[in-house]
Amino acid sequence: MGSAVSTWGATYSVVKRGQLRSVLIAVSVVLCFTGTPMAVGSADPLPTPQNDPFYTPPSGWSSEAPGTILNSRPVEVASLGPQAQDADAWQLLYRTTDTAGQPMATVTTVLRPRTGHVKGLISYQVAEDASAPQCAPSFVLRQGAPDKYDSSLDLVQIDQMLSSGHAISVPDWEGPLGAVFSPKQPGYAVLDGVRAAEGFTPLGLSGIDTPVVVTGYSGGAIATGWVAQVQPAYAPEIRLVGVAMGGWTVPVGPYLESLVSGPFSGFLPSLLPGMMRADPHLAAVFNKYLTPAGQALMAAGDSKCVAPNVAQHAFLRMDDYLTIPFSQLFEQVQESFADVDFGNVVPTAPLFLYNAVHDEILDIAPADQAVAQWCAAGAQITYTRYQLSEHVSLAITATPAVLRWIDDRLAGQAAPNGCSTRTVPSMSLGGA
């Protein structure tokens, strides 16, 4: 914990005065949760996904139908205290589909309360925001995993969902390549995780009759948004009764460009390595112009989760690691970034959307525009804009309202008809 504090402190001692408040909120939240005693796990360290045979699919797996369970095992999921979550939990290795339409295998962690009847299924998409295999939810959420910096907020969310009596699926939606921004694949991985969960008898679900809500915040909203896009064609049998997401934006290209030289520029070495693995064109362009120091930066970023990357690389100037300006490189990869944007298909499931008006990481304007376009096309949307929240704080304060909306959908209550957009001061001042 001491090294984490010193790293954050050293990084943000150089933050510009005008940006200090936003960063301090993010840091205080992270340090608050990571300072809480965590489960220490067993004496033997957990093998990382790249060293764990469980993640290797069996022979002939690629001929199985999407959503087929290829392997399973019981696990313990950590909590913010020294004990594991008070829930039964398993990991399911399952067959899904990648961006190119080819078979892919990934893992979801499924949980259910130990007592009572399970009401429905929530697929919760973690904001992994990293390319390294050891940052996958199936690893960092386990009891005994060494690093909880990137999972503290997720443990809070999972605990709240379990207390509402729902089963939960937490998929490794980035897949084995660790690709955050990838066309369609995130949605496929989530939906096939739902199929696997519905077919896993110990969860006690009702198969395709199970009501399902998908939810995610920030990076987790990427996969959640893709679910809303691809579900009608890819998995029409899934009874998707709601989609809840916050802290989201489109398009991706301008968002990544906006990170350059800012306090959150450390997202770039965290995100780009996985994107390069998933997109040969993107990889070819970057490898052409990355200097040796740039190659080393990508390799180092590919070995860490998002919190240490952001802490270490605040105000990173990508121009210093390229032989051409970053803006010129971006001109050569616009097609790649255009392909990874969800939003071209009008969602058919009811949507609960929420953003911070003054989000320090994301510009709200593109989200506002997307909502207006979807509403004009007949989508069913409840959209709330919060004036006094920021990116990290909204992830926490919005949870009660999000879960109430989810509870209502899983209980069979219809979502409000039509579209509504409102701007409120905060969750505590008329925003709940």
CSV table of C-alpha atoms in Angstrom, one decimal:
chain,number,residue,atom,x,y,z
A,1,MET,CA,0.0,0.0,0.0
A,2,GLY,CA,2.9,2.4,0.8
A,3,SER,CA,4.3,2.0,-2.7
A,4,ALA,CA,0.9,2.7,-4.2
A,5,VAL,CA,0.6,5.9,-2.2
A,6,SER,CA,4.0,7.1,-3.1
A,7,THR,CA,3.4,6.4,-6.8
A,8,TRP,CA,0.1,8.3,-6.9
A,9,GLY,CA,1.6,11.1,-4.8
A,10,ALA,CA,4.7,11.5,-7.1
A,11,THR,CA,2.6,11.5,-10.2
A,12,TYR,CA,0.0,14.0,-9.1
A,13,SER,CA,2.4,16.4,-7.5
A,14,VAL,CA,2.8,17.7,-11.0
A,15,VAL,CA,-0.9,18.1,-11.8
A,16,LYS,CA,-1.9,21.5,-13.0
A,17,ARG,CA,-3.9,23.6,-10.6
A,18,GLY,CA,-7.0,23.6,-12.7
A,19,GLN,CA,-7.0,19.8,-13.0
A,20,LEU,CA,-6.2,19.0,-9.4
A,21,ARG,CA,-9.7,18.6,-8.0
A,22,SER,CA,-10.7,16.0,-10.6
A,23,VAL,CA,-7.6,14.0,-10.1
A,24,LEU,CA,-7.8,14.1,-6.3
A,25,ILE,CA,-11.3,12.8,-6.4
A,26,ALA,CA,-10.2,9.8,-8.5
A,27,VAL,CA,-7.2,9.2,-6.3
A,28,SER,CA,-9.0,9.5,-3.1
A,29,VAL,CA,-11.6,7.0,-4.2
A,30,VAL,CA,-8.9,4.5,-5.3
A,31,LEU,CA,-6.9,4.9,-2.2
A,32,CYS,CA,-10.0,4.7,0.0
A,33,PHE,CA,-10.9,1.3,-1.4
A,34,THR,CA,-7.3,-0.1,-1.8
A,35,GLY,CA,-6.6,0.9,1.7
A,36,THR,CA,-9.4,-1.3,3.0
A,37,PRO,CA,-8.1,-4.7,4.2
A,38,MET,CA,-8.4,-7.2,1.4
A,39,ALA,CA,-8.5,-11.0,1.3
A,40,VAL,CA,-5.0,-12.3,1.5
A,41,GLY,CA,-5.9,-15.6,-0.2
A,42,SER,CA,-3.9,-18.8,0.2
A,43,ALA,CA,-0.1,-19.2,0.6
A,44,ASP,CA,0.2,-20.4,-3.0
A,45,PRO,CA,-0.2,-17.6,-5.5
A,46,LEU,CA,-2.9,-17.9,-8.1
A,47,PRO,CA,-1.6,-18.7,-11.6
A,48,THR,CA,-2.2,-15.8,-14.0
A,49,PRO,CA,-4.4,-16.6,-17.0
A,50,GLN,CA,-1.5,-17.1,-19.4
A,51,ASN,CA,-0.1,-19.7,-17.0
A,52,ASP,CA,-3.4,-21.3,-16.0
A,53,PRO,CA,-4.5,-24.5,-18.0
A,54,PHE,CA,-8.1,-23.7,-17.3
A,55,TYR,CA,-8.1,-21.0,-19.9
A,56,THR,CA,-7.0,-23.4,-22.7
A,57,PRO,CA,-10.0,-24.9,-24.5
A,58,PRO,CA,-10.2,-28.6,-25.1
A,59,SER,CA,-9.7,-30.2,-28.4
A,60,GLY,CA,-12.5,-29.7,-30.9
A,61,TRP,CA,-13.9,-26.7,-29.0
A,62,SER,CA,-14.2,-24.5,-32.1
A,63,SER,CA,-16.9,-26.6,-33.6
A,64,GLU,CA,-19.2,-26.1,-30.5
A,65,ALA,CA,-22.1,-23.6,-30.7
A,66,PRO,CA,-21.6,-20.1,-29.2
A,67,GLY,CA,-22.3,-20.1,-25.5
A,68,THR,CA,-21.2,-23.7,-25.0
A,69,ILE,CA,-19.5,-24.3,-21.7
A,70,LEU,CA,-16.0,-25.8,-22.3
A,71,ASN,CA,-14.8,-26.1,-18.7
A,72,SER,CA,-16.0,-25.0,-15.3
A,73,ARG,CA,-14.6,-24.8,-11.8
A,74,PRO,CA,-15.8,-23.4,-8.4
A,75,VAL,CA,-13.9,-20.3,-7.2
A,76,GLU,CA,-14.1,-17.7,-4.4
A,77,VAL,CA,-14.6,-14.1,-5.4
A,78,ALA,CA,-13.0,-11.5,-3.1
A,79,SER,CA,-14.8,-8.8,-1.2
A,80,LEU,CA,-13.5,-5.5,0.4
A,81,GLY,CA,-13.0,-7.3,3.7
A,82,PRO,CA,-10.7,-10.2,4.5
A,83,GLN,CA,-13.4,-12.8,3.6
A,84,ALA,CA,-14.7,-13.9,0.2
A,85,GLN,CA,-18.0,-12.8,-1.1
A,86,ASP,CA,-20.9,-14.6,0.6
A,87,ALA,CA,-22.0,-16.3,-2.6
A,88,ASP,CA,-21.5,-19.4,-4.6
A,89,ALA,CA,-19.2,-18.7,-7.5
A,90,TRP,CA,-17.8,-20.5,-10.5
A,91,GLN,CA,-15.8,-19.8,-13.6
A,92,LEU,CA,-17.0,-20.9,-17.0
A,93,LEU,CA,-14.8,-21.2,-20.0
A,94,TYR,CA,-17.1,-20.9,-23.0
A,95,ARG,CA,-17.1,-20.6,-26.8
A,96,THR,CA,-17.8,-17.2,-28.3
A,97,THR,CA,-17.0,-15.3,-31.5
A,98,ASP,CA,-14.4,-12.7,-32.3
A,99,THR,CA,-14.6,-9.6,-34.5
A,100,ALA,CA,-13.8,-11.6,-37.6
A,101,GLY,CA,-16.6,-14.0,-36.9
A,102,GLN,CA,-14.2,-16.8,-35.9
A,103,PRO,CA,-14.5,-19.0,-32.8
A,104,MET,CA,-13.0,-17.6,-29.6
A,105,ALA,CA,-12.8,-18.9,-26.1
A,106,THR,CA,-13.1,-16.7,-23.0
A,107,VAL,CA,-14.1,-16.9,-19.3
A,108,THR,CA,-17.0,-15.6,-17.3
A,109,THR,CA,-17.2,-15.6,-13.5
A,110,VAL,CA,-20.8,-16.4,-12.4
A,111,LEU,CA,-22.2,-15.9,-8.9
A,112,ARG,CA,-25.4,-16.4,-7.0
A,113,PRO,CA,-26.6,-15.7,-3.5
A,114,ARG,CA,-26.2,-18.8,-1.3
A,115,THR,CA,-29.8,-18.5,-0.1
A,116,GLY,CA,-33.1,-17.6,-1.7
A,117,HIS,CA,-34.6,-17.8,-5.2
A,118,VAL,CA,-32.6,-16.1,-7.9
A,119,LYS,CA,-34.7,-13.4,-9.5
A,120,GLY,CA,-32.8,-12.9,-12.8
A,121,LEU,CA,-29.4,-12.5,-14.4
A,122,ILE,CA,-27.2,-9.4,-14.5
A,123,SER,CA,-24.2,-9.4,-16.9
A,124,TYR,CA,-21.8,-6.9,-15.3
A,125,GLN,CA,-19.1,-5.6,-17.6
A,126,VAL,CA,-16.0,-4.6,-15.7
A,127,ALA,CA,-14.0,-1.5,-16.8
A,128,GLU,CA,-10.8,-3.4,-17.3
A,129,ASP,CA,-9.2,-0.7,-19.4
A,130,ALA,CA,-6.0,-2.8,-19.8
A,131,SER,CA,-4.4,-5.2,-22.2
A,132,ALA,CA,-2.5,-7.5,-19.8
A,133,PRO,CA,-4.0,-11.0,-19.2
A,134,GLN,CA,-3.6,-10.6,-15.5
A,135,CYS,CA,-6.0,-7.7,-15.5
A,136,ALA,CA,-8.9,-9.8,-16.7
A,137,PRO,CA,-11.9,-9.9,-14.3
A,138,SER,CA,-11.7,-13.7,-13.9
A,139,PHE,CA,-8.3,-13.2,-12.3
A,140,VAL,CA,-8.4,-9.9,-10.4
A,141,LEU,CA,-11.7,-10.7,-8.7
A,142,ARG,CA,-10.6,-14.0,-7.3
A,143,GLN,CA,-9.8,-14.4,-3.6
A,144,GLY,CA,-6.1,-14.4,-3.3
A,145,ALA,CA,-5.4,-12.3,-6.4
A,146,PRO,CA,-2.4,-10.0,-5.6
A,147,ASP,CA,-3.7,-6.6,-6.9
A,148,LYS,CA,-7.1,-5.1,-6.0
A,149,TYR,CA,-6.4,-1.6,-7.2
A,150,ASP,CA,-8.4,-2.2,-10.4
A,151,SER,CA,-11.2,-4.2,-8.9
A,152,SER,CA,-12.2,-2.3,-5.7
A,153,LEU,CA,-15.1,-0.5,-7.3
A,154,ASP,CA,-16.2,-3.7,-9.0
A,155,LEU,CA,-16.3,-5.6,-5.7
A,156,VAL,CA,-18.7,-2.9,-4.3
A,157,GLN,CA,-21.0,-3.3,-7.4
A,158,ILE,CA,-21.0,-7.1,-7.2
A,159,ASP,CA,-21.8,-7.1,-3.5
A,160,GLN,CA,-24.8,-4.8,-4.1
A,161,MET,CA,-26.1,-6.9,-7.0
A,162,LEU,CA,-25.9,-10.0,-4.9
A,163,SER,CA,-27.8,-8.3,-2.0
A,164,SER,CA,-30.6,-7.7,-4.5
A,165,GLY,CA,-30.9,-11.4,-5.1
A,166,HIS,CA,-29.6,-11.6,-8.6
A,167,ALA,CA,-27.3,-14.1,-10.3
A,168,ILE,CA,-24.3,-12.3,-11.9
A,169,SER,CA,-22.1,-13.0,-14.9
A,170,VAL,CA,-18.9,-11.1,-15.1
A,171,PRO,CA,-17.3,-11.9,-18.5
A,172,ASP,CA,-13.8,-11.4,-19.7
A,173,TRP,CA,-15.3,-9.5,-22.6
A,174,GLU,CA,-11.9,-8.3,-23.9
A,175,GLY,CA,-11.1,-11.9,-24.9
A,176,PRO,CA,-7.7,-13.5,-24.9
A,177,LEU,CA,-6.1,-10.6,-26.9
A,178,GLY,CA,-7.0,-8.0,-24.3
A,179,ALA,CA,-8.8,-5.8,-26.8
A,180,VAL,CA,-10.8,-3.0,-25.2
A,181,PHE,CA,-11.9,-1.4,-28.5
A,182,SER,CA,-12.9,-4.1,-31.0
A,183,PRO,CA,-15.9,-4.2,-33.3
A,184,LYS,CA,-18.8,-6.5,-32.2
A,185,GLN,CA,-16.6,-8.9,-30.2
A,186,PRO,CA,-17.4,-7.3,-26.8
A,187,GLY,CA,-21.1,-7.8,-27.4
A,188,TYR,CA,-20.6,-11.4,-28.6
A,189,ALA,CA,-18.5,-12.3,-25.5
A,190,VAL,CA,-21.1,-10.8,-23.1
A,191,LEU,CA,-24.1,-12.5,-24.8
A,192,ASP,CA,-22.3,-15.9,-25.0
A,193,GLY,CA,-21.4,-15.5,-21.3
A,194,VAL,CA,-25.2,-15.1,-20.7
A,195,ARG,CA,-25.9,-18.2,-22.8
A,196,ALA,CA,-23.3,-20.1,-20.7
A,197,ALA,CA,-24.8,-18.9,-17.4
A,198,GLU,CA,-28.3,-19.8,-18.5
A,199,GLY,CA,-27.2,-23.3,-19.3
A,200,PHE,CA,-25.2,-23.7,-16.0
A,201,THR,CA,-27.5,-25.7,-13.8
A,202,PRO,CA,-26.0,-24.7,-10.4
A,203,LEU,CA,-27.0,-21.1,-11.0
A,204,GLY,CA,-30.7,-22.1,-10.8
A,205,LEU,CA,-31.8,-19.9,-13.8
A,206,SER,CA,-34.7,-20.6,-16.1
A,207,GLY,CA,-32.8,-21.1,-19.3
A,208,ILE,CA,-33.9,-18.8,-22.1
A,209,ASP,CA,-36.8,-17.7,-20.0
A,210,THR,CA,-34.4,-15.9,-17.7
A,211,PRO,CA,-34.8,-12.1,-17.7
A,212,VAL,CA,-31.4,-10.5,-18.3
A,213,VAL,CA,-30.1,-7.0,-17.8
A,214,VAL,CA,-26.6,-6.0,-19.0
A,215,THR,CA,-24.7,-3.1,-17.2
A,216,GLY,CA,-21.4,-1.4,-17.2
A,217,TYR,CA,-19.7,1.9,-16.5
A,218,SER,CA,-16.9,3.7,-18.3
A,219,GLY,CA,-14.8,1.0,-20.0
A,220,GLY,CA,-17.5,-1.5,-19.1
A,221,ALA,CA,-20.0,0.6,-21.1
A,222,ILE,CA,-18.1,-0.3,-24.3
A,223,ALA,CA,-19.1,-4.0,-24.1
A,224,THR,CA,-22.6,-3.0,-22.7
A,225,GLY,CA,-23.2,-0.7,-25.7
A,226,TRP,CA,-22.2,-3.4,-28.1
A,227,VAL,CA,-24.7,-5.8,-26.5
A,228,ALA,CA,-27.4,-3.3,-27.3
A,229,GLN,CA,-26.2,-3.3,-30.9
A,230,VAL,CA,-25.7,-7.0,-31.7
A,231,GLN,CA,-28.2,-8.8,-29.5
A,232,PRO,CA,-31.2,-8.7,-31.8
A,233,ALA,CA,-29.3,-10.5,-34.6
A,234,TYR,CA,-26.7,-12.5,-32.7
A,235,ALA,CA,-28.7,-13.8,-29.7
A,236,PRO,CA,-32.4,-13.1,-30.3
A,237,GLU,CA,-33.4,-15.9,-27.9
A,238,ILE,CA,-32.0,-14.0,-24.9
A,239,ARG,CA,-34.7,-12.2,-23.0
A,240,LEU,CA,-32.9,-8.9,-22.7
A,241,VAL,CA,-35.1,-6.6,-20.6
A,242,GLY,CA,-32.7,-3.8,-20.1
A,243,VAL,CA,-29.4,-2.2,-20.7
A,244,ALA,CA,-27.9,0.2,-18.1
A,245,MET,CA,-24.6,2.1,-18.8
A,246,GLY,CA,-22.9,5.2,-17.6
A,247,GLY,CA,-19.7,7.2,-18.2
A,248,TRP,CA,-19.7,6.4,-21.9
A,249,THR,CA,-18.9,8.2,-25.1
A,250,VAL,CA,-18.5,7.7,-28.9
A,251,PRO,CA,-16.6,8.0,-31.1
A,252,VAL,CA,-13.4,6.3,-29.9
A,253,GLY,CA,-10.8,8.1,-32.1
A,254,PRO,CA,-11.4,11.6,-30.7
A,255,TYR,CA,-11.6,10.2,-27.2
A,256,LEU,CA,-8.1,8.6,-27.5
A,257,GLU,CA,-6.7,11.8,-29.1
A,258,SER,CA,-8.1,13.8,-26.2
A,259,LEU,CA,-6.0,11.8,-23.7
A,260,VAL,CA,-2.7,12.9,-25.2
A,261,SER,CA,-0.5,15.0,-22.8
A,262,GLY,CA,-3.3,15.1,-20.2
A,263,PRO,CA,-3.5,13.8,-16.6
A,264,PHE,CA,-5.1,10.5,-18.0
A,265,SER,CA,-2.7,9.9,-20.9
A,266,GLY,CA,-1.6,6.7,-19.1
A,267,PHE,CA,-4.7,5.1,-20.6
A,268,LEU,CA,-2.9,5.0,-24.0
A,269,PRO,CA,-0.1,2.5,-23.1
A,270,SER,CA,-2.8,0.5,-21.2
A,271,LEU,CA,-5.3,0.3,-24.1
A,272,LEU,CA,-3.2,0.4,-27.3
A,273,PRO,CA,-1.3,-3.0,-27.0
A,274,GLY,CA,-4.5,-5.0,-27.0
A,275,MET,CA,-6.0,-3.0,-29.8
A,276,MET,CA,-2.8,-3.6,-31.8
A,277,ARG,CA,-3.1,-7.3,-31.3
A,278,ALA,CA,-6.7,-7.4,-32.4
A,279,ASP,CA,-6.2,-5.1,-35.5
A,280,PRO,CA,-3.3,-5.9,-37.9
A,281,HIS,CA,-3.6,-2.6,-39.7
A,282,LEU,CA,-3.4,-0.6,-36.5
A,283,ALA,CA,-0.4,-2.7,-35.4
A,284,ALA,CA,1.4,-2.1,-38.7
A,285,VAL,CA,1.0,1.6,-38.5
A,286,PHE,CA,2.1,1.9,-34.9
A,287,ASN,CA,5.0,-0.4,-35.4
A,288,LYS,CA,6.1,1.6,-38.4
A,289,TYR,CA,6.4,4.9,-36.4
A,290,LEU,CA,7.1,3.8,-32.8
A,291,THR,CA,10.6,4.6,-31.7
A,292,PRO,CA,12.6,2.0,-29.6
A,293,ALA,CA,11.4,3.9,-26.6
A,294,GLY,CA,7.9,3.8,-27.9
A,295,GLN,CA,8.1,0.0,-28.3
A,296,ALA,CA,9.4,-0.3,-24.8
A,297,LEU,CA,6.5,2.0,-23.6
A,298,MET,CA,3.9,-0.3,-25.2
A,299,ALA,CA,5.6,-3.4,-23.8
A,300,ALA,CA,5.6,-1.9,-20.3
A,301,GLY,CA,2.0,-0.8,-20.6
A,302,ASP,CA,1.0,-4.3,-21.7
A,303,SER,CA,2.3,-5.7,-18.5
A,304,LYS,CA,0.3,-3.6,-16.1
A,305,CYS,CA,-3.3,-2.9,-15.2
A,306,VAL,CA,-4.9,0.5,-15.7
A,307,ALA,CA,-4.3,2.2,-12.3
A,308,PRO,CA,-0.5,1.9,-12.3
A,309,ASN,CA,-0.4,2.9,-16.0
A,310,VAL,CA,-2.4,6.0,-15.4
A,311,ALA,CA,-0.4,6.8,-12.3
A,312,GLN,CA,3.0,6.4,-14.0
A,313,HIS,CA,2.2,8.1,-17.3
A,314,ALA,CA,0.3,11.2,-16.5
A,315,PHE,CA,0.9,13.9,-19.1
A,316,LEU,CA,2.6,11.5,-21.4
A,317,ARG,CA,3.5,13.0,-24.8
A,318,MET,CA,3.1,10.3,-27.4
A,319,ASP,CA,4.9,12.5,-29.9
A,320,ASP,CA,8.1,11.8,-27.9
A,321,TYR,CA,7.7,8.1,-28.7
A,322,LEU,CA,6.9,8.4,-32.4
A,323,THR,CA,8.8,9.4,-35.5
A,324,ILE,CA,5.8,11.4,-36.7
A,325,PRO,CA,3.3,13.5,-34.7
A,326,PHE,CA,0.6,11.5,-33.1
A,327,SER,CA,-2.0,13.5,-34.9
A,328,GLN,CA,-0.6,12.4,-38.3
A,329,LEU,CA,-0.5,8.7,-37.2
A,330,PHE,CA,-4.2,9.0,-36.3
A,331,GLU,CA,-5.0,10.1,-39.8
A,332,GLN,CA,-3.7,6.8,-41.0
A,333,VAL,CA,-5.9,4.7,-38.7
A,334,GLN,CA,-9.2,6.5,-38.8
A,335,GLU,CA,-10.8,3.5,-40.4
A,336,SER,CA,-9.8,1.2,-37.6
A,337,PHE,CA,-11.2,3.6,-35.0
A,338,ALA,CA,-14.4,4.1,-36.9
A,339,ASP,CA,-15.0,0.4,-36.9
A,340,VAL,CA,-14.9,0.1,-33.1
A,341,ASP,CA,-17.7,2.6,-32.4
A,342,PHE,CA,-21.0,1.2,-31.3
A,343,GLY,CA,-24.1,3.2,-32.0
A,344,ASN,CA,-25.0,2.6,-35.7
A,345,VAL,CA,-27.8,0.3,-34.9
A,346,VAL,CA,-30.8,1.7,-32.9
A,347,PRO,CA,-31.1,-0.4,-29.7
A,348,THR,CA,-34.3,-2.3,-29.2
A,349,ALA,CA,-34.0,-3.0,-25.5
A,350,PRO,CA,-34.9,-0.3,-22.9
A,351,LEU,CA,-31.9,1.8,-22.0
A,352,PHE,CA,-30.9,3.5,-18.7
A,353,LEU,CA,-28.1,5.9,-19.5
A,354,TYR,CA,-26.2,8.3,-17.2
A,355,ASN,CA,-23.2,10.6,-17.6
A,356,ALA,CA,-21.5,13.4,-15.7
A,357,VAL,CA,-21.9,16.8,-17.4
A,358,HIS,CA,-18.4,17.8,-16.3
A,359,ASP,CA,-16.7,14.4,-16.6
A,360,GLU,CA,-13.0,15.0,-16.4
A,361,ILE,CA,-12.1,12.0,-18.7
A,362,LEU,CA,-15.0,12.0,-21.3
A,363,ASP,CA,-16.7,14.6,-23.3
A,364,ILE,CA,-20.5,14.3,-22.7
A,365,ALA,CA,-21.4,16.0,-26.0
A,366,PRO,CA,-21.1,12.9,-28.2
A,367,ALA,CA,-23.2,10.9,-25.8
A,368,ASP,CA,-25.9,13.6,-25.9
A,369,GLN,CA,-25.9,13.5,-29.6
A,370,ALA,CA,-26.1,9.7,-29.7
A,371,VAL,CA,-29.1,9.7,-27.4
A,372,ALA,CA,-30.9,12.3,-29.5
A,373,GLN,CA,-30.4,10.2,-32.6
A,374,TRP,CA,-31.6,7.0,-31.0
A,375,CYS,CA,-34.6,8.7,-29.5
A,376,ALA,CA,-35.5,10.2,-32.9
A,377,ALA,CA,-35.4,6.7,-34.3
A,378,GLY,CA,-37.8,5.3,-31.7
A,379,ALA,CA,-35.5,3.9,-28.9
A,380,GLN,CA,-36.7,3.6,-25.3
A,381,ILE,CA,-34.3,5.6,-23.2
A,382,THR,CA,-34.1,7.1,-19.7
A,383,TYR,CA,-31.1,9.5,-19.7
A,384,THR,CA,-29.8,11.5,-16.8
A,385,ARG,CA,-27.0,14.1,-16.9
A,386,TYR,CA,-25.4,14.9,-13.5
A,387,GLN,CA,-24.0,18.4,-13.1
A,388,LEU,CA,-22.0,18.0,-9.8
A,389,SER,CA,-20.6,14.5,-10.4
A,390,GLU,CA,-17.3,13.5,-12.0
A,391,HIS,CA,-16.3,10.3,-13.6
A,392,VAL,CA,-15.2,8.3,-10.6
A,393,SER,CA,-17.7,9.8,-8.2
A,394,LEU,CA,-20.6,9.0,-10.4
A,395,ALA,CA,-19.6,5.4,-10.7
A,396,ILE,CA,-20.3,5.2,-6.9
A,397,THR,CA,-23.2,7.6,-6.3
A,398,ALA,CA,-25.3,6.3,-9.3
A,399,THR,CA,-25.3,2.7,-8.1
A,400,PRO,CA,-28.5,2.8,-6.0
A,401,ALA,CA,-30.5,4.4,-8.9
A,402,VAL,CA,-29.0,1.9,-11.4
A,403,LEU,CA,-29.8,-1.1,-9.3
A,404,ARG,CA,-33.4,0.1,-8.6
A,405,TRP,CA,-33.9,0.4,-12.4
A,406,ILE,CA,-32.4,-3.1,-12.9
A,407,ASP,CA,-34.5,-4.6,-10.1
A,408,ASP,CA,-37.7,-3.2,-11.7
A,409,ARG,CA,-36.8,-4.7,-15.1
A,410,LEU,CA,-35.9,-8.1,-13.6
A,411,ALA,CA,-39.1,-8.1,-11.6
A,412,GLY,CA,-41.1,-7.7,-14.8
A,413,GLN,CA,-42.0,-4.0,-14.6
A,414,ALA,CA,-42.0,-2.3,-18.0
A,415,ALA,CA,-39.6,0.5,-18.5
A,416,PRO,CA,-41.0,4.0,-19.2
A,417,ASN,CA,-42.2,4.5,-22.7
A,418,GLY,CA,-40.4,6.8,-25.1
A,419,CYS,CA,-37.4,8.9,-24.3
A,420,SER,CA,-36.6,11.2,-21.4
A,421,THR,CA,-33.6,13.4,-20.8
A,422,ARG,CA,-33.0,15.4,-17.7
A,423,THR,CA,-30.2,17.3,-16.1
A,424,VAL,CA,-30.0,17.3,-12.3
A,425,PRO,CA,-27.5,18.6,-9.8
A,426,SER,CA,-26.5,15.3,-8.3
A,427,MET,CA,-27.8,11.9,-7.0
A,428,SER,CA,-28.5,13.5,-3.6
A,429,LEU,CA,-30.3,16.5,-5.0
A,430,GLY,CA,-33.2,15.1,-7.1
A,431,GLY,CA,-31.1,12.8,-9.2
A,432,ALA,CA,-31.9,9.4,-7.6
